Short mmCIF file of C-alpha atoms and ligand atoms in Angstrom, two decimals:
data_model
loop_
_atom_site.label_atom_id
_atom_site.label_comp_id
_atom_site.label_asym_id
_atom_site.label_seq_id
_atom_site.Cartn_x
_atom_site.Cartn_y
_atom_site.Cartn_z
CA MET Z 13 -2.63 -24.63 17.67
CA GLU Z 14 -1.22 -23.74 21.60
CA ASN Z 15 2.05 -26.73 21.36
CA ARG Z 16 2.61 -25.78 17.66
CA ARG Z 17 6.51 -24.62 17.62
CA LEU Z 18 7.07 -21.25 15.28
CA ILE Z 19 9.53 -19.45 13.61
CA LYS Z 20 9.94 -15.68 14.07
CA ILE Z 21 11.80 -12.89 12.51
CA VAL Z 22 14.52 -11.28 13.94
CA GLY Z 23 15.96 -8.71 11.84
CA THR Z 24 14.40 -6.75 8.61
CA GLY Z 25 16.25 -5.24 6.08
CA TYR Z 26 15.89 -3.49 2.36
CA TYR Z 27 17.49 -1.88 -0.46
CA VAL Z 28 16.00 0.06 -3.50
CA PRO Z 29 18.17 1.31 -6.19
CA ASP Z 30 18.34 5.23 -6.54
CA GLN Z 31 17.04 5.69 -9.84
CA ILE Z 32 13.42 6.26 -9.92
CA LEU Z 33 11.47 6.57 -12.80
CA THR Z 34 8.06 8.30 -12.92
CA ASN Z 35 4.91 8.05 -15.03
CA ALA Z 36 6.19 11.32 -16.67
CA ASP Z 37 9.27 9.41 -17.74
CA LEU Z 38 7.38 6.23 -19.09
CA ALA Z 39 5.20 8.84 -20.95
CA LYS Z 40 7.94 9.84 -23.00
CA MET Z 41 8.45 6.05 -23.78
CA VAL Z 42 5.08 4.67 -24.49
CA ASP Z 43 1.86 6.05 -25.39
CA THR Z 44 0.75 6.19 -21.64
CA THR Z 45 -0.30 9.07 -19.05
CA ASP Z 46 0.36 9.44 -15.68
CA GLU Z 47 -2.98 9.55 -15.31
CA TRP Z 48 -4.07 6.45 -16.97
CA ILE Z 49 -0.84 4.82 -14.65
CA VAL Z 50 -2.47 6.31 -11.53
CA THR Z 51 -6.35 5.54 -12.17
CA ARG Z 52 -5.53 1.75 -13.64
CA THR Z 53 -2.65 0.87 -11.08
CA GLY Z 54 -2.19 3.35 -8.17
CA ILE Z 55 1.71 3.00 -9.42
CA ARG Z 56 3.21 6.81 -9.15
CA GLU Z 57 6.99 6.16 -9.83
CA ARG Z 58 9.07 2.80 -9.19
CA HIS Z 59 13.24 2.36 -8.51
CA ILE Z 60 15.65 1.12 -11.51
CA ALA Z 61 18.36 -1.10 -11.12
CA ALA Z 62 21.92 0.62 -12.63
CA ALA Z 63 23.21 -0.99 -15.57
CA ASP Z 64 26.14 -2.78 -13.48
CA GLN Z 65 22.98 -3.88 -10.50
CA ALA Z 66 22.11 -7.62 -10.89
CA THR Z 67 19.66 -9.23 -8.39
CA SER Z 68 22.23 -10.10 -6.47
CA ASP Z 69 23.73 -6.95 -5.64
CA LEU Z 70 20.28 -6.06 -4.50
CA CYS Z 71 19.77 -8.53 -2.57
CA VAL Z 72 23.27 -8.43 -0.33
CA GLU Z 73 22.72 -4.72 0.76
CA ALA Z 74 19.10 -6.03 1.66
CA ALA Z 75 20.76 -8.70 3.46
CA ARG Z 76 23.51 -6.79 5.12
CA ARG Z 77 20.96 -4.40 6.67
CA ALA Z 78 18.83 -7.30 7.85
CA LEU Z 79 21.87 -8.79 9.46
CA LYS Z 80 22.33 -4.58 11.33
CA ASN Z 81 19.07 -4.83 12.43
CA ALA Z 82 19.10 -8.58 13.52
CA HIS Z 83 22.50 -7.33 15.62
CA LEU Z 84 23.81 -10.43 13.81
CA GLU Z 85 26.87 -11.18 11.32
CA ILE Z 86 26.60 -13.37 8.34
CA LYS Z 87 28.55 -16.23 10.71
CA ASP Z 88 25.67 -16.22 12.53
CA ILE Z 89 23.82 -17.39 9.56
CA ASP Z 90 23.24 -21.07 8.30
CA LEU Z 91 21.30 -21.48 5.14
CA ILE Z 92 20.82 -18.79 2.60
CA ILE Z 93 17.47 -18.54 0.62
CA VAL Z 94 17.04 -16.12 -1.87
CA CYS Z 95 13.43 -15.85 -3.66
CA ASN Z 96 13.66 -14.35 -6.91
CA ASN Z 97 12.34 -14.80 -10.77
CA THR Z 98 15.27 -12.44 -12.08
CA PRO Z 99 18.32 -14.57 -11.39
CA ASP Z 100 21.37 -13.38 -12.13
CA THR Z 101 22.28 -16.04 -14.60
CA VAL Z 102 20.10 -19.35 -15.77
CA PHE Z 103 22.58 -21.42 -13.05
CA PRO Z 104 23.84 -21.59 -10.95
CA ALA Z 105 21.28 -20.00 -8.36
CA THR Z 106 20.80 -16.26 -7.21
CA SER Z 107 21.61 -17.28 -3.88
CA CYS Z 108 25.10 -18.31 -4.35
CA TRP Z 109 26.54 -15.17 -6.30
CA VAL Z 110 24.83 -14.18 -2.99
CA GLN Z 111 26.43 -16.20 -0.51
CA ALA Z 112 29.94 -15.18 -2.44
CA LYS Z 113 29.58 -11.47 -1.97
CA LEU Z 114 28.42 -11.83 1.17
CA GLU Z 115 31.37 -13.86 2.02
CA ALA Z 116 29.47 -16.40 4.00
CA GLY Z 117 31.97 -19.78 3.69
CA THR Z 118 30.38 -23.01 2.81
CA VAL Z 119 27.03 -22.07 4.08
CA PRO Z 120 24.17 -23.99 1.84
CA ALA Z 121 22.53 -21.63 -0.47
CA PHE Z 122 19.51 -22.34 -2.65
CA ASP Z 123 16.93 -20.10 -4.79
CA VAL Z 124 13.05 -20.53 -4.38
CA ILE Z 125 11.25 -19.08 -7.58
CA ALA Z 126 7.44 -19.24 -7.27
CA GLY Z 127 6.76 -16.51 -9.60
CA CYS Z 128 5.48 -13.10 -7.14
CA THR Z 129 4.19 -15.55 -4.41
CA GLY Z 130 7.95 -16.70 -3.85
CA PHE Z 131 8.45 -14.60 -0.43
CA LEU Z 132 5.87 -16.51 1.09
CA TYR Z 133 7.06 -20.03 -0.25
CA GLY Z 134 9.88 -19.17 1.04
CA LEU Z 135 9.02 -18.38 4.54
CA ILE Z 136 6.93 -21.97 4.47
CA VAL Z 137 9.93 -23.73 3.42
CA ALA Z 138 12.43 -21.60 6.12
CA GLU Z 139 9.77 -22.70 8.57
CA GLY Z 140 9.64 -26.22 7.60
CA LEU Z 141 14.26 -26.23 7.87
CA ILE Z 142 14.09 -24.54 10.90
CA LEU Z 143 11.49 -26.72 12.77
CA SER Z 144 12.97 -30.16 11.04
CA GLY Z 145 16.57 -29.01 12.88
CA SER Z 146 18.29 -28.52 9.32
CA ALA Z 147 18.77 -25.10 9.75
CA LYS Z 148 19.24 -22.66 12.93
CA ARG Z 149 19.06 -19.12 11.73
CA VAL Z 150 17.91 -18.73 8.30
CA LEU Z 151 19.01 -15.61 6.05
CA LEU Z 152 15.49 -15.21 3.55
CA ILE Z 153 16.03 -12.44 0.77
CA GLY Z 154 13.57 -11.32 -1.77
CA GLY Z 155 14.76 -9.49 -4.72
CA GLU Z 156 14.12 -8.78 -8.20
CA VAL Z 157 15.65 -6.83 -11.12
CA LEU Z 158 12.43 -7.00 -12.97
CA THR Z 159 13.20 -3.95 -15.07
CA LYS Z 160 15.91 -6.04 -17.18
CA VAL Z 161 13.29 -8.26 -18.48
CA THR Z 162 10.78 -5.49 -19.08
CA ASN Z 163 9.67 -4.82 -22.46
CA TRP Z 164 10.09 -1.44 -22.59
CA LYS Z 165 7.94 -1.13 -25.87
CA ASP Z 166 5.03 -3.10 -24.59
CA ARG Z 167 3.05 -0.08 -22.57
CA GLY Z 168 0.43 -2.80 -20.51
CA THR Z 169 3.85 -4.41 -18.70
CA CYS Z 170 6.50 -1.59 -18.48
CA ILE Z 171 4.60 0.64 -16.32
CA LEU Z 172 3.70 -1.67 -13.92
CA PHE Z 173 7.55 -3.17 -12.28
CA GLY Z 174 9.95 -1.84 -10.52
CA ASP Z 175 13.48 -3.44 -8.75
CA GLY Z 176 14.24 -3.87 -4.94
CA ALA Z 177 15.13 -6.08 -2.74
CA ALA Z 178 14.76 -7.08 1.26
CA ALA Z 179 15.67 -9.84 3.98
CA VAL Z 180 14.54 -11.00 6.92
CA VAL Z 181 16.37 -13.74 9.59
CA LEU Z 182 14.56 -16.18 10.74
CA GLU Z 183 15.06 -18.33 13.77
CA GLU Z 184 12.89 -20.72 15.91
CA SER Z 185 10.40 -18.49 18.45
CA ARG Z 186 11.01 -19.04 22.25
CA ASP Z 187 8.04 -16.60 22.98
CA GLY Z 188 4.57 -17.42 21.25
CA SER Z 189 5.63 -14.87 18.35
CA GLY Z 190 5.89 -15.73 14.94
CA MET Z 191 4.16 -17.59 11.98
CA LEU Z 192 0.77 -18.94 12.90
CA SER Z 193 -0.49 -20.08 9.87
CA SER Z 194 -0.04 -20.94 6.27
CA TYR Z 195 -1.65 -21.63 2.86
CA TRP Z 196 0.06 -22.40 0.32
CA LYS Z 197 -1.08 -23.22 -3.16
CA ALA Z 198 -0.30 -22.99 -7.09
CA ASP Z 199 -2.25 -24.13 -10.63
CA GLY Z 200 0.37 -24.86 -13.60
CA THR Z 201 -2.42 -24.79 -16.40
CA LEU Z 202 -2.34 -21.42 -16.17
CA THR Z 203 1.29 -21.06 -16.80
CA ASN Z 204 1.10 -19.17 -20.26
CA LEU Z 205 -0.81 -16.16 -18.76
CA LEU Z 206 2.46 -14.86 -17.17
CA LEU Z 207 5.72 -15.84 -18.39
CA ILE Z 208 8.87 -15.15 -19.96
CA PRO Z 209 8.78 -17.39 -23.12
CA ALA Z 210 12.22 -17.81 -24.22
CA GLY Z 211 15.55 -18.50 -22.86
CA GLY Z 212 14.94 -21.59 -21.21
CA THR Z 213 14.50 -24.91 -22.45
CA GLN Z 214 11.19 -25.12 -23.92
CA LYS Z 215 12.37 -22.03 -26.37
CA PRO Z 216 16.01 -21.71 -26.02
CA THR Z 217 17.47 -18.40 -27.10
CA THR Z 218 18.07 -17.64 -30.56
CA LEU Z 219 18.01 -14.56 -33.14
CA GLN Z 220 14.38 -15.52 -34.01
CA THR Z 221 13.50 -15.14 -30.00
CA VAL Z 222 15.11 -12.21 -29.45
CA ALA Z 223 13.21 -10.78 -32.71
CA GLU Z 224 9.81 -11.46 -31.29
CA ASN Z 225 11.07 -10.08 -27.46
CA GLY Z 226 10.58 -13.47 -26.02
CA GLN Z 227 13.29 -12.57 -22.96
CA PHE Z 228 10.92 -10.43 -21.90
CA ILE Z 229 7.81 -10.66 -19.24
CA VAL Z 230 4.77 -11.73 -21.24
CA MET Z 231 1.36 -10.96 -19.51
CA LYS Z 232 -2.52 -11.26 -19.85
CA GLY Z 233 -2.94 -8.61 -17.55
CA ASN Z 234 -6.56 -8.71 -17.40
CA GLU Z 235 -6.85 -12.56 -17.01
CA VAL Z 236 -4.58 -12.02 -14.29
CA PHE Z 237 -6.21 -9.59 -12.39
CA LYS Z 238 -9.15 -11.86 -12.01
CA HIS Z 239 -7.49 -14.98 -10.49
CA ALA Z 240 -5.43 -12.88 -8.32
CA VAL Z 241 -8.46 -10.96 -6.57
CA LYS Z 242 -10.10 -14.41 -6.64
CA ARG Z 243 -7.12 -16.34 -4.94
CA MET Z 244 -5.86 -14.14 -2.75
CA ALA Z 245 -9.08 -13.39 -0.94
CA GLU Z 246 -9.09 -17.59 -0.67
CA ALA Z 247 -5.76 -17.44 0.65
CA ALA Z 248 -6.27 -14.86 3.27
CA GLU Z 249 -9.55 -16.69 4.52
CA GLU Z 250 -8.09 -20.28 4.55
CA ALA Z 251 -5.07 -18.71 6.47
CA LEU Z 252 -6.98 -17.06 8.79
CA ARG Z 253 -9.30 -20.12 9.48
CA LYS Z 254 -6.35 -22.11 9.93
CA ALA Z 255 -4.93 -19.99 12.57
CA ASN Z 256 -8.26 -19.96 14.22
CA ILE Z 257 -8.25 -16.06 13.85
CA ALA Z 258 -11.27 -13.67 13.32
CA LYS Z 259 -10.72 -11.03 10.33
CA GLU Z 260 -11.49 -8.29 13.07
CA ALA Z 261 -8.58 -9.78 15.07
CA ILE Z 262 -6.09 -8.51 11.98
CA ASP Z 263 -4.25 -5.37 12.60
CA LEU Z 264 -2.37 -4.93 9.23
CA PHE Z 265 -2.93 -6.72 5.67
CA ILE Z 266 0.15 -6.54 3.95
CA PRO Z 267 -1.03 -7.91 0.23
CA HIS Z 268 1.11 -8.06 -2.61
CA GLN Z 269 1.43 -4.96 -4.35
CA ALA Z 270 0.67 -5.61 -8.12
CA ASN Z 271 -2.04 -3.12 -8.84
CA LYS Z 272 -4.12 -0.91 -6.36
CA ARG Z 273 -7.47 -2.00 -8.19
CA ILE Z 274 -6.43 -5.58 -6.92
CA ILE Z 275 -5.35 -4.72 -3.56
CA ASP Z 276 -8.91 -2.77 -3.31
CA ALA Z 277 -11.10 -5.73 -4.68
CA VAL Z 278 -9.39 -8.37 -2.28
CA GLY Z 279 -9.84 -6.10 1.04
CA GLU Z 280 -13.66 -5.56 -0.17
CA ARG Z 281 -13.86 -9.32 -0.64
CA LEU Z 282 -12.67 -10.14 2.95
CA LYS Z 283 -14.12 -6.55 4.47
CA ILE Z 284 -10.80 -5.58 6.09
CA PRO Z 285 -10.79 -1.68 6.48
CA LYS Z 286 -8.53 0.31 4.62
CA ASP Z 287 -6.30 1.54 7.30
CA LYS Z 288 -5.28 -1.52 7.95
CA ILE Z 289 -4.17 -2.51 4.13
CA TYR Z 290 -0.88 -1.53 3.38
CA VAL Z 291 0.04 0.19 0.35
CA ASN Z 292 3.48 1.06 -1.38
CA ILE Z 293 2.53 0.35 -5.02
CA ASP Z 294 2.50 4.06 -5.50
CA ARG Z 295 6.15 4.60 -4.68
CA TYR Z 296 7.55 1.19 -6.28
CA GLY Z 297 5.59 -0.54 -8.51
CA ASN Z 298 5.83 -3.86 -8.72
CA MET Z 299 8.26 -5.27 -7.40
CA SER Z 300 7.55 -8.95 -7.33
CA VAL Z 301 9.06 -11.07 -4.30
CA ALA Z 302 10.33 -7.93 -2.77
CA CYS Z 303 6.85 -6.07 -2.05
CA ILE Z 304 5.90 -8.08 1.30
CA PRO Z 305 9.59 -7.96 2.84
CA VAL Z 306 9.86 -4.70 1.84
CA ALA Z 307 6.60 -3.34 3.28
CA ILE Z 308 7.59 -5.72 6.72
CA ALA Z 309 10.94 -3.23 6.65
CA GLU Z 310 9.13 -0.39 6.13
CA LEU Z 311 6.45 -1.05 8.38
CA ARG Z 312 9.38 -1.84 10.82
CA GLN Z 313 11.44 1.27 10.37
CA HIS Z 314 8.33 3.56 10.66
CA LYS Z 315 7.56 1.68 14.25
CA LYS Z 316 4.02 0.62 13.16
CA ILE Z 317 4.68 -3.18 13.90
CA LYS Z 318 4.83 -4.02 18.09
CA PRO Z 319 4.60 -7.27 19.92
CA GLY Z 320 1.21 -8.37 19.22
CA THR Z 321 0.69 -7.14 16.44
CA ILE Z 322 -1.29 -9.79 13.71
CA MET Z 323 -0.55 -9.59 10.46
CA VAL Z 324 -1.92 -11.39 7.17
CA LEU Z 325 0.47 -11.91 4.38
CA ASP Z 326 -1.01 -12.66 0.94
CA ALA Z 327 0.76 -12.95 -2.68
CA PHE Z 328 -0.59 -14.36 -6.21
CA GLY Z 329 1.82 -14.49 -8.97
CA ALA Z 330 3.38 -15.98 -11.81
CA GLY Z 331 2.62 -20.18 -12.32
CA PHE Z 332 0.35 -19.84 -11.12
CA THR Z 333 0.69 -19.66 -7.38
CA TRP Z 334 -0.80 -18.04 -4.44
CA ALA Z 335 -0.22 -17.66 -0.46
CA SER Z 336 -1.00 -16.03 3.15
CA ILE Z 337 0.74 -16.23 6.02
CA VAL Z 338 -0.32 -14.85 9.18
CA TYR Z 339 1.61 -14.10 11.41
CA LYS Z 340 2.14 -12.48 15.14
CA TRP Z 341 4.62 -9.82 15.78
O1 LIG X 415 2.44 -9.73 -9.68
C1 LIG X 415 1.17 -10.61 -10.38
C2 LIG X 415 0.98 -10.25 -11.60
N1 LIG X 415 0.70 -8.76 -12.17
C3 LIG X 415 -0.73 -8.78 -12.05
O2 LIG X 415 -1.47 -9.29 -10.92
C4 LIG X 415 -0.92 -7.81 -12.71
C5 LIG X 415 -2.62 -7.88 -12.60
N2 LIG X 415 -2.99 -6.92 -14.25
C6 LIG X 415 -3.14 -5.54 -14.23
O3 LIG X 415 -2.81 -4.98 -13.39
C7 LIG X 415 -4.29 -5.10 -15.64
O4 LIG X 415 -4.54 -5.93 -16.01
C8 LIG X 415 -3.15 -4.03 -16.25
C9 LIG X 415 -2.76 -2.42 -15.15
C10 LIG X 415 -1.74 -4.49 -16.53
C11 LIG X 415 -3.87 -3.42 -17.14
O5 LIG X 415 -5.28 -2.80 -16.92
P1 LIG X 415 -6.48 -3.28 -17.22
O6 LIG X 415 -7.84 -2.55 -16.61
O7 LIG X 415 -6.76 -4.65 -17.04
O8 LIG X 415 -6.38 -2.82 -19.11
P2 LIG X 415 -7.04 -3.90 -19.97
O9 LIG X 415 -5.27 -4.52 -20.63
O10 LIG X 415 -7.94 -4.26 -20.63
O11 LIG X 415 -6.42 -2.88 -21.37
C12 LIG X 415 -7.49 -1.66 -21.48
C13 LIG X 415 -7.00 -0.41 -22.66
C14 LIG X 415 -6.89 -1.40 -23.38
O12 LIG X 415 -7.38 -0.45 -24.98
P3 LIG X 415 -8.40 -0.52 -25.52
O13 LIG X 415 -8.04 -1.90 -26.51
O14 LIG X 415 -9.68 -0.79 -24.75
O15 LIG X 415 -8.74 0.26 -26.90
C15 LIG X 415 -5.48 -0.94 -23.75
O16 LIG X 415 -4.39 -1.44 -24.73
O17 LIG X 415 -6.03 0.12 -21.65
C16 LIG X 415 -4.96 -0.26 -23.05
N3 LIG X 415 -3.80 0.46 -21.86
C17 LIG X 415 -3.17 1.31 -21.89
N4 LIG X 415 -3.70 2.55 -21.99
C18 LIG X 415 -2.56 3.61 -21.81
C19 LIG X 415 -3.00 -0.66 -21.37
N5 LIG X 415 -2.07 -0.49 -20.97
C20 LIG X 415 -2.01 1.00 -21.44
C21 LIG X 415 -1.22 1.77 -20.71
N6 LIG X 415 -1.24 2.95 -21.02
N7 LIG X 415 0.06 1.91 -20.11
#
C-alpha cells in the first residue's frame, strides 16, 4: 500500500435541471401514491431535464462548475470521459458532444457505459490512464437524462428516475490522499433484468418496437433489488479489505441511490452507522451514474468532507455491474 501511486479529485461540480416532479405530480399520471413511493423507495421528488436539454448539456454545466471549483480552465484538461447510459446519440459518444460544447480543441474523449456503476468504472479507468502516463489531468463526468427513456405509463419504473450530472477533475496525488483501492465486477448473464430492449443492433427501432415501448427502460425491480444488496455489500467489503481499512474507520459511506431500502439493507449488512451513510435520494431519485458524484460535490459544498476523511463509494447497476472504491480525502 505504502508505495502505491494514487490519483485524487481536485475539483467537483454538479448540475440538476430546474424542473421538479413531485410524487404528488406522479400520482396524477399513474396509479400510485406519495405514501407508496416514499415508503417503498425513499424518493419525494426528482429533477427533470427540459425538452431541449440532452445529457451533454447537463454534463457541460457540471463540468464548468468542477473546473471553476478546481481553479482550472478547459485548456488544462487532457482527457474527457463521460459516464452515462442515456447518450445524446447512439453514436458518436456523448463525450464528443461535450468536448465540442466545452471548446476543448482536440482533447481525446470517450464514454464509459456500465449501468449505474459507470462513474466508479470511470474512476478506475481514469486511474489507470493517469498512472500509466496517458493523461495528466482528466475531466470525468457522470450525467443522465433518464426521464427521456422512461415509460411514463409504467408505475414500477417511472417513479424512480431523475436527471442530473456531476463532474470531477482528477490528477496524480502527491500528498498521500486519493483513491486507495477499488473492486469492480460484472455479470452479463443477468442483462435481461434491467435494460432498454430496442434501438440497438439486437432489436433495431421499428414501428413494432415503438408500439411495444421497447425504447424505454424495462426492469424486474424486485430481482434487481436482491442482487443490488448482496453485490454492494460484497464490493464494499472487498474494497475495504484491499485498502486494509477497517469498517470502523469509515467516515462517509456514499452508496448509489437506487432505493432507500437498498441503502438501509447494505448499511445493515456492513454494520455502518446510519449517520455515516449519505442519502439524497429523497430530493433526486435515481440519477444512475450521477448519484455518487453529485453526492460528493454536495458533501464538499456543505464542508462535510475534510482532509483525511475516509469515504467508501459503492454502486450496482444494469449489466449487472458493481464496484466500490475506498477514497481518502
Ligand atoms: O439503479 C440500479 C437499478 N435499480 C434498482 O436497484 C431498483 C431496484 N428495485 C426497486 O427499487 C424496487 O423493486 C421497486 C421500487 C422498483 C419496487 O418495489 P418492490 O417493493 O420491489 O415492489 P414490487 O415490484 O414487488 O411490487 C409490489 C406491489 C405490486 O403489486 P401487487 O402485485 O402486490 O398487487 C406492484 O404492482 O407494488 C405494486 N407497485 C406499485 N404500487 C403503487 C409497483 N409500483 C408501484 C407504484 N405505486 N409506483
